[in-house]
Amino acid sequence: MRNIKLTVAYDGTSYCGFQEQRGTGLLTIQGELERCLHRLSGTTVRVIGAGRTDAGVHARGQVINFNAGGWNIPTERIPLAMNGCLPPDIAVVNSEDVPEDFHARFSAVSKTYRYAIYNSRIPDPMFSRYSYFVPKAIDFKAVREAAALLTGRHDFAAFKAEGSPVKSTVRHLFSLDVQDTSKIVELFFRGDGFLYNMVRIMTGTLLKVGLKKYPPEHVRLILEGRKRELAGPTVPPQGLCLMKVEYSI
């Protein structure tokens, strides 16, 4: 069976997340992709996504795969064909043939997310769809100290949204980089996997440290305590973007 991998970028502002919610009539990224594929192929196509991004979350490097069956469209022409029927806030940026056992979600070895903060006394409407506005001064030295404590293999139970069951809350955060060269502050999280709302809760926690609500060392107590109420707030979705998904193939 022909298995095709696509890299997809999208502005998630108008969507109720990536995952299709069948029978609800809600607008989703998966739903738009599958409708486009159906229009091109004349058959029902189900796509698998690497990350089930929430409502309002964006992507530059979301990865999907699907079984193409008897498709006769050359792989290299799929982006051009799909971009002709997708809405303007979704784009296929790359396509390739992959082995039959490739799975966009389960074959991934790492994901990288970026959270963007607009740090200025005055908001800029041009950035409001893609960043979280924070008007107060941020202590970036303290933020980096706290980020270093989060890096590594830990039980991130305190950084998981309540009511989201999962077999294990242990994850390996390979790196957490803080870039503050302008009014746009970017936090880059690269790990082997992320719990529900984990990046947004970690960002909220780091902001608490940066705004001097508690010291960097408090992050260690949050990890050890394993309780959601110990960590910072869940920051809004619009600052979050799935940047890259990596595979061993």
mmCIF file with all atom_site columns, C-alpha atoms in Angstrom, residues 20-219:
data_model
loop_
_atom_site.group_PDB
_atom_site.id
_atom_site.type_symbol
_atom_site.label_atom_id
_atom_site.label_alt_id
_atom_site.label_comp_id
_atom_site.label_asym_id
_atom_site.label_entity_id
_atom_site.label_seq_id
_atom_site.pdbx_PDB_ins_code
_atom_site.Cartn_x
_atom_site.Cartn_y
_atom_site.Cartn_z
_atom_site.occupancy
_atom_site.B_iso_or_equiv
_atom_site.pdbx_formal_charge
_atom_site.auth_seq_id
_atom_site.auth_comp_id
_atom_site.auth_asym_id
_atom_site.auth_atom_id
_atom_site.pdbx_PDB_model_num
ATOM 1   C CA . GLU A 1 20  ? -11.575 15.744 13.477 1.00 0.00 ? 20  GLU A CA 1
ATOM 2   C CA . GLN A 1 21  ? -14.620 15.656 15.768 1.00 0.00 ? 21  GLN A CA 1
ATOM 3   C CA . ARG A 1 22  ? -16.964 13.649 13.610 1.00 0.00 ? 22  ARG A CA 1
ATOM 4   C CA . GLY A 1 23  ? -20.649 14.474 13.717 1.00 0.00 ? 23  GLY A CA 1
ATOM 5   C CA . THR A 1 24  ? -20.160 17.815 15.478 1.00 0.00 ? 24  THR A CA 1
ATOM 6   C CA . GLY A 1 25  ? -19.843 20.093 12.473 1.00 0.00 ? 25  GLY A CA 1
ATOM 7   C CA . LEU A 1 26  ? -16.808 21.749 14.068 1.00 0.00 ? 26  LEU A CA 1
ATOM 8   C CA . LEU A 1 27  ? -14.058 23.065 11.802 1.00 0.00 ? 27  LEU A CA 1
ATOM 9   C CA . THR A 1 28  ? -10.775 21.145 12.244 1.00 0.00 ? 28  THR A CA 1
ATOM 10  C CA . ILE A 1 29  ? -7.457  20.870 10.424 1.00 0.00 ? 29  ILE A CA 1
ATOM 11  C CA . GLN A 1 30  ? -7.857  17.118 9.931  1.00 0.00 ? 30  GLN A CA 1
ATOM 12  C CA . GLY A 1 31  ? -11.348 17.617 8.552  1.00 0.00 ? 31  GLY A CA 1
ATOM 13  C CA . GLU A 1 32  ? -10.141 20.146 5.966  1.00 0.00 ? 32  GLU A CA 1
ATOM 14  C CA . LEU A 1 33  ? -7.257  17.889 4.904  1.00 0.00 ? 33  LEU A CA 1
ATOM 15  C CA . GLU A 1 34  ? -9.536  14.874 4.517  1.00 0.00 ? 34  GLU A CA 1
ATOM 16  C CA . ARG A 1 35  ? -12.116 16.850 2.557  1.00 0.00 ? 35  ARG A CA 1
ATOM 17  C CA . CYS A 1 36  ? -9.399  18.030 0.191  1.00 0.00 ? 36  CYS A CA 1
ATOM 18  C CA . LEU A 1 37  ? -8.028  14.502 -0.259 1.00 0.00 ? 37  LEU A CA 1
ATOM 19  C CA . HIS A 1 38  ? -11.530 13.183 -0.928 1.00 0.00 ? 38  HIS A CA 1
ATOM 20  C CA . ARG A 1 39  ? -12.054 15.853 -3.569 1.00 0.00 ? 39  ARG A CA 1
ATOM 21  C CA . LEU A 1 40  ? -8.782  14.933 -5.287 1.00 0.00 ? 40  LEU A CA 1
ATOM 22  C CA . SER A 1 41  ? -9.108  11.144 -5.065 1.00 0.00 ? 41  SER A CA 1
ATOM 23  C CA . GLY A 1 42  ? -12.857 10.521 -5.055 1.00 0.00 ? 42  GLY A CA 1
ATOM 24  C CA . THR A 1 43  ? -12.390 8.159  -2.109 1.00 0.00 ? 43  THR A CA 1
ATOM 25  C CA . THR A 1 44  ? -12.563 8.457  1.671  1.00 0.00 ? 44  THR A CA 1
ATOM 26  C CA . VAL A 1 45  ? -9.085  9.146  3.059  1.00 0.00 ? 45  VAL A CA 1
ATOM 27  C CA . ARG A 1 46  ? -8.214  9.162  6.767  1.00 0.00 ? 46  ARG A CA 1
ATOM 28  C CA . VAL A 1 47  ? -5.098  11.024 7.828  1.00 0.00 ? 47  VAL A CA 1
ATOM 29  C CA . ILE A 1 48  ? -2.919  10.424 10.887 1.00 0.00 ? 48  ILE A CA 1
ATOM 30  C CA . GLY A 1 49  ? -1.339  13.451 12.555 1.00 0.00 ? 49  GLY A CA 1
ATOM 31  C CA . ALA A 1 50  ? 1.877   13.591 14.562 1.00 0.00 ? 50  ALA A CA 1
ATOM 32  C CA . GLY A 1 51  ? 0.421   16.044 17.060 1.00 0.00 ? 51  GLY A CA 1
ATOM 33  C CA . ARG A 1 52  ? -3.183  16.728 17.995 1.00 0.00 ? 52  ARG A CA 1
ATOM 34  C CA . THR A 1 53  ? -2.833  20.481 18.400 1.00 0.00 ? 53  THR A CA 1
ATOM 35  C CA . ASP A 1 54  ? -5.576  22.265 20.350 1.00 0.00 ? 54  ASP A CA 1
ATOM 36  C CA . ALA A 1 55  ? -7.949  24.984 19.187 1.00 0.00 ? 55  ALA A CA 1
ATOM 37  C CA . GLY A 1 56  ? -6.027  28.138 18.304 1.00 0.00 ? 56  GLY A CA 1
ATOM 38  C CA . VAL A 1 57  ? -2.617  26.411 18.166 1.00 0.00 ? 57  VAL A CA 1
ATOM 39  C CA . HIS A 1 58  ? -0.542  26.808 15.002 1.00 0.00 ? 58  HIS A CA 1
ATOM 40  C CA . ALA A 1 59  ? 1.941   24.619 13.119 1.00 0.00 ? 59  ALA A CA 1
ATOM 41  C CA . ARG A 1 60  ? 4.863   25.084 10.784 1.00 0.00 ? 60  ARG A CA 1
ATOM 42  C CA . GLY A 1 61  ? 5.907   21.445 10.772 1.00 0.00 ? 61  GLY A CA 1
ATOM 43  C CA . GLN A 1 62  ? 2.906   19.228 11.501 1.00 0.00 ? 62  GLN A CA 1
ATOM 44  C CA . VAL A 1 63  ? 3.340   15.796 9.893  1.00 0.00 ? 63  VAL A CA 1
ATOM 45  C CA . ILE A 1 64  ? 0.560   13.563 8.606  1.00 0.00 ? 64  ILE A CA 1
ATOM 46  C CA . ASN A 1 65  ? 0.466   10.306 6.706  1.00 0.00 ? 65  ASN A CA 1
ATOM 47  C CA . PHE A 1 66  ? -2.224  8.474  4.783  1.00 0.00 ? 66  PHE A CA 1
ATOM 48  C CA . ASN A 1 67  ? -2.653  5.406  2.591  1.00 0.00 ? 67  ASN A CA 1
ATOM 49  C CA . ALA A 1 68  ? -2.961  6.559  -1.011 1.00 0.00 ? 68  ALA A CA 1
ATOM 50  C CA . GLY A 1 69  ? -4.329  3.296  -2.421 1.00 0.00 ? 69  GLY A CA 1
ATOM 51  C CA . GLY A 1 70  ? -4.824  3.615  -6.169 1.00 0.00 ? 70  GLY A CA 1
ATOM 52  C CA . TRP A 1 71  ? -3.881  7.272  -6.369 1.00 0.00 ? 71  TRP A CA 1
ATOM 53  C CA . ASN A 1 72  ? -2.260  8.293  -9.640 1.00 0.00 ? 72  ASN A CA 1
ATOM 54  C CA . ILE A 1 73  ? -1.042  11.743 -8.555 1.00 0.00 ? 73  ILE A CA 1
ATOM 55  C CA . PRO A 1 74  ? 2.784   11.802 -8.449 1.00 0.00 ? 74  PRO A CA 1
ATOM 56  C CA . THR A 1 75  ? 4.034   12.349 -4.916 1.00 0.00 ? 75  THR A CA 1
ATOM 57  C CA . GLU A 1 76  ? 5.979   15.484 -5.795 1.00 0.00 ? 76  GLU A CA 1
ATOM 58  C CA . ARG A 1 77  ? 2.819   17.103 -7.204 1.00 0.00 ? 77  ARG A CA 1
ATOM 59  C CA . ILE A 1 78  ? 0.629   16.485 -4.150 1.00 0.00 ? 78  ILE A CA 1
ATOM 60  C CA . PRO A 1 79  ? 1.441   19.828 -2.417 1.00 0.00 ? 79  PRO A CA 1
ATOM 61  C CA . LEU A 1 80  ? 0.478   21.789 -5.534 1.00 0.00 ? 80  LEU A CA 1
ATOM 62  C CA . ALA A 1 81  ? -2.730  19.779 -5.974 1.00 0.00 ? 81  ALA A CA 1
ATOM 63  C CA . MET A 1 82  ? -3.786  20.023 -2.327 1.00 0.00 ? 82  MET A CA 1
ATOM 64  C CA . ASN A 1 83  ? -2.952  23.701 -1.933 1.00 0.00 ? 83  ASN A CA 1
ATOM 65  C CA . GLY A 1 84  ? -5.347  24.354 -4.783 1.00 0.00 ? 84  GLY A CA 1
ATOM 66  C CA . CYS A 1 85  ? -8.297  23.076 -2.729 1.00 0.00 ? 85  CYS A CA 1
ATOM 67  C CA . LEU A 1 86  ? -7.267  23.825 0.859  1.00 0.00 ? 86  LEU A CA 1
ATOM 68  C CA . PRO A 1 87  ? -8.301  27.060 2.603  1.00 0.00 ? 87  PRO A CA 1
ATOM 69  C CA . PRO A 1 88  ? -5.611  29.790 2.647  1.00 0.00 ? 88  PRO A CA 1
ATOM 70  C CA . ASP A 1 89  ? -4.737  29.212 6.317  1.00 0.00 ? 89  ASP A CA 1
ATOM 71  C CA . ILE A 1 90  ? -3.592  25.609 5.658  1.00 0.00 ? 90  ILE A CA 1
ATOM 72  C CA . ALA A 1 91  ? -0.707  24.634 3.350  1.00 0.00 ? 91  ALA A CA 1
ATOM 73  C CA . VAL A 1 92  ? 1.060   21.404 2.425  1.00 0.00 ? 92  VAL A CA 1
ATOM 74  C CA . VAL A 1 93  ? 4.753   22.280 2.252  1.00 0.00 ? 93  VAL A CA 1
ATOM 75  C CA . ASN A 1 94  ? 6.326   18.890 1.482  1.00 0.00 ? 94  ASN A CA 1
ATOM 76  C CA . SER A 1 95  ? 5.403   15.353 0.425  1.00 0.00 ? 95  SER A CA 1
ATOM 77  C CA . GLU A 1 96  ? 7.279   12.071 0.274  1.00 0.00 ? 96  GLU A CA 1
ATOM 78  C CA . ASP A 1 97  ? 6.714   8.333  0.008  1.00 0.00 ? 97  ASP A CA 1
ATOM 79  C CA . VAL A 1 98  ? 7.435   6.436  3.224  1.00 0.00 ? 98  VAL A CA 1
ATOM 80  C CA . PRO A 1 99  ? 7.442   2.741  4.231  1.00 0.00 ? 99  PRO A CA 1
ATOM 81  C CA . GLU A 1 100 ? 4.086   1.075  4.861  1.00 0.00 ? 100 GLU A CA 1
ATOM 82  C CA . ASP A 1 101 ? 4.752   0.854  8.611  1.00 0.00 ? 101 ASP A CA 1
ATOM 83  C CA . PHE A 1 102 ? 5.457   4.587  8.974  1.00 0.00 ? 102 PHE A CA 1
ATOM 84  C CA . HIS A 1 103 ? 3.058   6.231  11.440 1.00 0.00 ? 103 HIS A CA 1
ATOM 85  C CA . ALA A 1 104 ? 3.140   10.025 11.801 1.00 0.00 ? 104 ALA A CA 1
ATOM 86  C CA . ARG A 1 105 ? 2.519   9.871  15.546 1.00 0.00 ? 105 ARG A CA 1
ATOM 87  C CA . PHE A 1 106 ? 4.070   6.628  16.781 1.00 0.00 ? 106 PHE A CA 1
ATOM 88  C CA . SER A 1 107 ? 7.168   6.708  14.543 1.00 0.00 ? 107 SER A CA 1
ATOM 89  C CA . ALA A 1 108 ? 8.200   10.150 15.811 1.00 0.00 ? 108 ALA A CA 1
ATOM 90  C CA . VAL A 1 109 ? 11.339  10.357 17.955 1.00 0.00 ? 109 VAL A CA 1
ATOM 91  C CA . SER A 1 110 ? 11.043  14.036 18.887 1.00 0.00 ? 110 SER A CA 1
ATOM 92  C CA . LYS A 1 111 ? 8.825   17.088 18.557 1.00 0.00 ? 111 LYS A CA 1
ATOM 93  C CA . THR A 1 112 ? 9.733   20.741 18.824 1.00 0.00 ? 112 THR A CA 1
ATOM 94  C CA . TYR A 1 113 ? 7.242   23.366 19.957 1.00 0.00 ? 113 TYR A CA 1
ATOM 95  C CA . ARG A 1 114 ? 7.725   27.117 20.121 1.00 0.00 ? 114 ARG A CA 1
ATOM 96  C CA . TYR A 1 115 ? 5.854   29.421 22.465 1.00 0.00 ? 115 TYR A CA 1
ATOM 97  C CA . ALA A 1 116 ? 5.955   33.115 21.535 1.00 0.00 ? 116 ALA A CA 1
ATOM 98  C CA . ILE A 1 117 ? 5.472   35.970 24.007 1.00 0.00 ? 117 ILE A CA 1
ATOM 99  C CA . TYR A 1 118 ? 5.124   39.620 23.013 1.00 0.00 ? 118 TYR A CA 1
ATOM 100 C CA . ASN A 1 119 ? 6.911   41.421 25.843 1.00 0.00 ? 119 ASN A CA 1
ATOM 101 C CA . SER A 1 120 ? 6.264   45.152 25.655 1.00 0.00 ? 120 SER A CA 1
ATOM 102 C CA . ARG A 1 121 ? 4.297   47.779 27.536 1.00 0.00 ? 121 ARG A CA 1
ATOM 103 C CA . ILE A 1 122 ? 2.170   48.380 24.437 1.00 0.00 ? 122 ILE A CA 1
ATOM 104 C CA . PRO A 1 123 ? 0.521   45.522 22.506 1.00 0.00 ? 123 PRO A CA 1
ATOM 105 C CA . ASP A 1 124 ? 0.989   45.124 18.764 1.00 0.00 ? 124 ASP A CA 1
ATOM 106 C CA . PRO A 1 125 ? -2.179  43.900 16.987 1.00 0.00 ? 125 PRO A CA 1
ATOM 107 C CA . MET A 1 126 ? -0.024  42.417 14.204 1.00 0.00 ? 126 MET A CA 1
ATOM 108 C CA . PHE A 1 127 ? 1.302   39.819 16.675 1.00 0.00 ? 127 PHE A CA 1
ATOM 109 C CA . SER A 1 128 ? -1.890  39.138 18.636 1.00 0.00 ? 128 SER A CA 1
ATOM 110 C CA . ARG A 1 129 ? -2.811  35.969 16.682 1.00 0.00 ? 129 ARG A CA 1
ATOM 111 C CA . TYR A 1 130 ? 0.601   34.375 17.181 1.00 0.00 ? 130 TYR A CA 1
ATOM 112 C CA . SER A 1 131 ? 1.839   35.420 20.619 1.00 0.00 ? 131 SER A CA 1
ATOM 113 C CA . TYR A 1 132 ? 0.822   35.997 24.233 1.00 0.00 ? 132 TYR A CA 1
ATOM 114 C CA . PHE A 1 133 ? 1.016   39.625 25.348 1.00 0.00 ? 133 PHE A CA 1
ATOM 115 C CA . VAL A 1 134 ? 2.943   40.169 28.600 1.00 0.00 ? 134 VAL A CA 1
ATOM 116 C CA . PRO A 1 135 ? 3.406   43.884 29.448 1.00 0.00 ? 135 PRO A CA 1
ATOM 117 C CA . LYS A 1 136 ? 5.589   43.436 32.539 1.00 0.00 ? 136 LYS A CA 1
ATOM 118 C CA . ALA A 1 137 ? 9.385   43.111 32.626 1.00 0.00 ? 137 ALA A CA 1
ATOM 119 C CA . ILE A 1 138 ? 10.637  39.517 32.601 1.00 0.00 ? 138 ILE A CA 1
ATOM 120 C CA . ASP A 1 139 ? 13.766  38.351 34.445 1.00 0.00 ? 139 ASP A CA 1
ATOM 121 C CA . PHE A 1 140 ? 15.288  36.155 31.731 1.00 0.00 ? 140 PHE A CA 1
ATOM 122 C CA . LYS A 1 141 ? 18.216  35.042 33.879 1.00 0.00 ? 141 LYS A CA 1
ATOM 123 C CA . ALA A 1 142 ? 15.745  33.498 36.327 1.00 0.00 ? 142 ALA A CA 1
ATOM 124 C CA . VAL A 1 143 ? 13.728  31.990 33.468 1.00 0.00 ? 143 VAL A CA 1
ATOM 125 C CA . ARG A 1 144 ? 16.830  30.273 32.081 1.00 0.00 ? 144 ARG A CA 1
ATOM 126 C CA . GLU A 1 145 ? 17.754  28.918 35.513 1.00 0.00 ? 145 GLU A CA 1
ATOM 127 C CA . ALA A 1 146 ? 14.275  27.431 35.883 1.00 0.00 ? 146 ALA A CA 1
ATOM 128 C CA . ALA A 1 147 ? 14.349  26.085 32.311 1.00 0.00 ? 147 ALA A CA 1
ATOM 129 C CA . ALA A 1 148 ? 17.571  24.207 33.071 1.00 0.00 ? 148 ALA A CA 1
ATOM 130 C CA . LEU A 1 149 ? 15.803  22.417 35.943 1.00 0.00 ? 149 LEU A CA 1
ATOM 131 C CA . LEU A 1 150 ? 13.012  21.291 33.620 1.00 0.00 ? 150 LEU A CA 1
ATOM 132 C CA . THR A 1 151 ? 15.406  19.873 31.037 1.00 0.00 ? 151 THR A CA 1
ATOM 133 C CA . GLY A 1 152 ? 16.027  16.136 31.198 1.00 0.00 ? 152 GLY A CA 1
ATOM 134 C CA . ARG A 1 153 ? 13.959  13.050 31.968 1.00 0.00 ? 153 ARG A CA 1
ATOM 135 C CA . HIS A 1 154 ? 11.345  13.757 34.642 1.00 0.00 ? 154 HIS A CA 1
ATOM 136 C CA . ASP A 1 155 ? 7.885   12.892 35.833 1.00 0.00 ? 155 ASP A CA 1
ATOM 137 C CA . PHE A 1 156 ? 5.934   15.872 34.479 1.00 0.00 ? 156 PHE A CA 1
ATOM 138 C CA . ALA A 1 157 ? 2.648   15.020 36.234 1.00 0.00 ? 157 ALA A CA 1
ATOM 139 C CA . ALA A 1 158 ? 2.383   18.576 37.601 1.00 0.00 ? 158 ALA A CA 1
ATOM 140 C CA . PHE A 1 159 ? 2.545   19.923 34.051 1.00 0.00 ? 159 PHE A CA 1
ATOM 141 C CA . LYS A 1 160 ? -0.387  17.923 32.710 1.00 0.00 ? 160 LYS A CA 1
ATOM 142 C CA . ALA A 1 161 ? -3.932  19.236 32.405 1.00 0.00 ? 161 ALA A CA 1
ATOM 143 C CA . GLU A 1 162 ? -6.212  17.710 35.008 1.00 0.00 ? 162 GLU A CA 1
ATOM 144 C CA . GLY A 1 163 ? -8.607  15.079 33.744 1.00 0.00 ? 163 GLY A CA 1
ATOM 145 C CA . SER A 1 164 ? -6.365  13.888 30.902 1.00 0.00 ? 164 SER A CA 1
ATOM 146 C CA . PRO A 1 165 ? -5.594  10.199 31.573 1.00 0.00 ? 165 PRO A CA 1
ATOM 147 C CA . VAL A 1 166 ? -2.282  8.816  30.362 1.00 0.00 ? 166 VAL A CA 1
ATOM 148 C CA . LYS A 1 167 ? -0.319  5.618  31.103 1.00 0.00 ? 167 LYS A CA 1
ATOM 149 C CA . SER A 1 168 ? 2.865   7.437  32.114 1.00 0.00 ? 168 SER A CA 1
ATOM 150 C CA . THR A 1 169 ? 3.668   11.068 32.885 1.00 0.00 ? 169 THR A CA 1
ATOM 151 C CA . VAL A 1 170 ? 7.417   10.564 32.442 1.00 0.00 ? 170 VAL A CA 1
ATOM 152 C CA . ARG A 1 171 ? 8.869   12.424 29.472 1.00 0.00 ? 171 ARG A CA 1
ATOM 153 C CA . HIS A 1 172 ? 12.344  13.431 28.291 1.00 0.00 ? 172 HIS A CA 1
ATOM 154 C CA . LEU A 1 173 ? 12.711  17.136 27.561 1.00 0.00 ? 173 LEU A CA 1
ATOM 155 C CA . PHE A 1 174 ? 15.871  17.218 25.439 1.00 0.00 ? 174 PHE A CA 1
ATOM 156 C CA . SER A 1 175 ? 16.211  20.993 25.400 1.00 0.00 ? 175 SER A CA 1
ATOM 157 C CA . LEU A 1 176 ? 14.445  24.184 26.441 1.00 0.00 ? 176 LEU A CA 1
ATOM 158 C CA . ASP A 1 177 ? 15.909  27.275 24.799 1.00 0.00 ? 177 ASP A CA 1
ATOM 159 C CA . VAL A 1 178 ? 14.928  30.853 25.650 1.00 0.00 ? 178 VAL A CA 1
ATOM 160 C CA . GLN A 1 179 ? 15.491  33.511 22.980 1.00 0.00 ? 179 GLN A CA 1
ATOM 161 C CA . ASP A 1 180 ? 14.831  37.131 23.969 1.00 0.00 ? 180 ASP A CA 1
ATOM 162 C CA . THR A 1 181 ? 16.586  39.194 21.321 1.00 0.00 ? 181 THR A CA 1
ATOM 163 C CA . SER A 1 182 ? 13.566  41.440 20.666 1.00 0.00 ? 182 SER A CA 1
ATOM 164 C CA . LYS A 1 183 ? 10.079  42.164 21.957 1.00 0.00 ? 183 LYS A CA 1
ATOM 165 C CA . ILE A 1 184 ? 9.173   38.691 20.729 1.00 0.00 ? 184 ILE A CA 1
ATOM 166 C CA . VAL A 1 185 ? 10.365  36.175 23.311 1.00 0.00 ? 185 VAL A CA 1
ATOM 167 C CA . GLU A 1 186 ? 10.527  32.604 22.027 1.00 0.00 ? 186 GLU A CA 1
ATOM 168 C CA . LEU A 1 187 ? 10.688  29.449 24.124 1.00 0.00 ? 187 LEU A CA 1
ATOM 169 C CA . PHE A 1 188 ? 11.667  26.318 22.186 1.00 0.00 ? 188 PHE A CA 1
ATOM 170 C CA . PHE A 1 189 ? 10.777  22.948 23.725 1.00 0.00 ? 189 PHE A CA 1
ATOM 171 C CA . ARG A 1 190 ? 12.211  19.777 22.169 1.00 0.00 ? 190 ARG A CA 1
ATOM 172 C CA . GLY A 1 191 ? 11.272  16.427 23.680 1.00 0.00 ? 191 GLY A CA 1
ATOM 173 C CA . ASP A 1 192 ? 10.361  12.819 23.001 1.00 0.00 ? 192 ASP A CA 1
ATOM 174 C CA . GLY A 1 193 ? 6.713   13.599 23.691 1.00 0.00 ? 193 GLY A CA 1
ATOM 175 C CA . PHE A 1 194 ? 4.483   16.025 25.546 1.00 0.00 ? 194 PHE A CA 1
ATOM 176 C CA . LEU A 1 195 ? 1.525   15.633 27.890 1.00 0.00 ? 195 LEU A CA 1
ATOM 177 C CA . TYR A 1 196 ? -1.743  17.469 27.280 1.00 0.00 ? 196 TYR A CA 1
ATOM 178 C CA . ASN A 1 197 ? -1.101  21.227 27.772 1.00 0.00 ? 197 ASN A CA 1
ATOM 179 C CA . MET A 1 198 ? 2.419   20.454 29.028 1.00 0.00 ? 198 MET A CA 1
ATOM 180 C CA . VAL A 1 199 ? 4.179   23.165 26.994 1.00 0.00 ? 199 VAL A CA 1
ATOM 181 C CA . ARG A 1 200 ? 1.593   25.806 27.894 1.00 0.00 ? 200 ARG A CA 1
ATOM 182 C CA . ILE A 1 201 ? 1.788   24.942 31.603 1.00 0.00 ? 201 ILE A CA 1
ATOM 183 C CA . MET A 1 202 ? 5.598   24.944 31.560 1.00 0.00 ? 202 MET A CA 1
ATOM 184 C CA . THR A 1 203 ? 5.499   28.345 29.867 1.00 0.00 ? 203 THR A CA 1
ATOM 185 C CA . GLY A 1 204 ? 3.062   29.653 32.477 1.00 0.00 ? 204 GLY A CA 1
ATOM 186 C CA . THR A 1 205 ? 5.372   28.369 35.199 1.00 0.00 ? 205 THR A CA 1
ATOM 187 C CA . LEU A 1 206 ? 8.455   29.968 33.647 1.00 0.00 ? 206 LEU A CA 1
ATOM 188 C CA . LEU A 1 207 ? 6.573   33.251 33.376 1.00 0.00 ? 207 LEU A CA 1
ATOM 189 C CA . LYS A 1 208 ? 5.764   33.065 37.090 1.00 0.00 ? 208 LYS A CA 1
ATOM 190 C CA . VAL A 1 209 ? 9.493   32.742 37.714 1.00 0.00 ? 209 VAL A CA 1
ATOM 191 C CA . GLY A 1 210 ? 10.316  35.522 35.252 1.00 0.00 ? 210 GLY A CA 1
ATOM 192 C CA . LEU A 1 211 ? 7.794   37.835 36.916 1.00 0.00 ? 211 LEU A CA 1
ATOM 193 C CA . LYS A 1 212 ? 9.350   36.986 40.317 1.00 0.00 ? 212 LYS A CA 1
ATOM 194 C CA . LYS A 1 213 ? 6.274   35.265 41.730 1.00 0.00 ? 213 LYS A CA 1
ATOM 195 C CA . TYR A 1 214 ? 8.558   32.477 42.897 1.00 0.00 ? 214 TYR A CA 1
ATOM 196 C CA . PRO A 1 215 ? 12.267  31.601 42.569 1.00 0.00 ? 215 PRO A CA 1
ATOM 197 C CA . PRO A 1 216 ? 13.756  29.303 39.907 1.00 0.00 ? 216 PRO A CA 1
ATOM 198 C CA . GLU A 1 217 ? 14.355  26.573 42.517 1.00 0.00 ? 217 GLU A CA 1
ATOM 199 C CA . HIS A 1 218 ? 10.595  26.272 42.997 1.00 0.00 ? 218 HIS A CA 1
ATOM 200 C CA . VAL A 1 219 ? 10.473  24.318 39.734 1.00 0.00 ? 219 VAL A CA 1
#
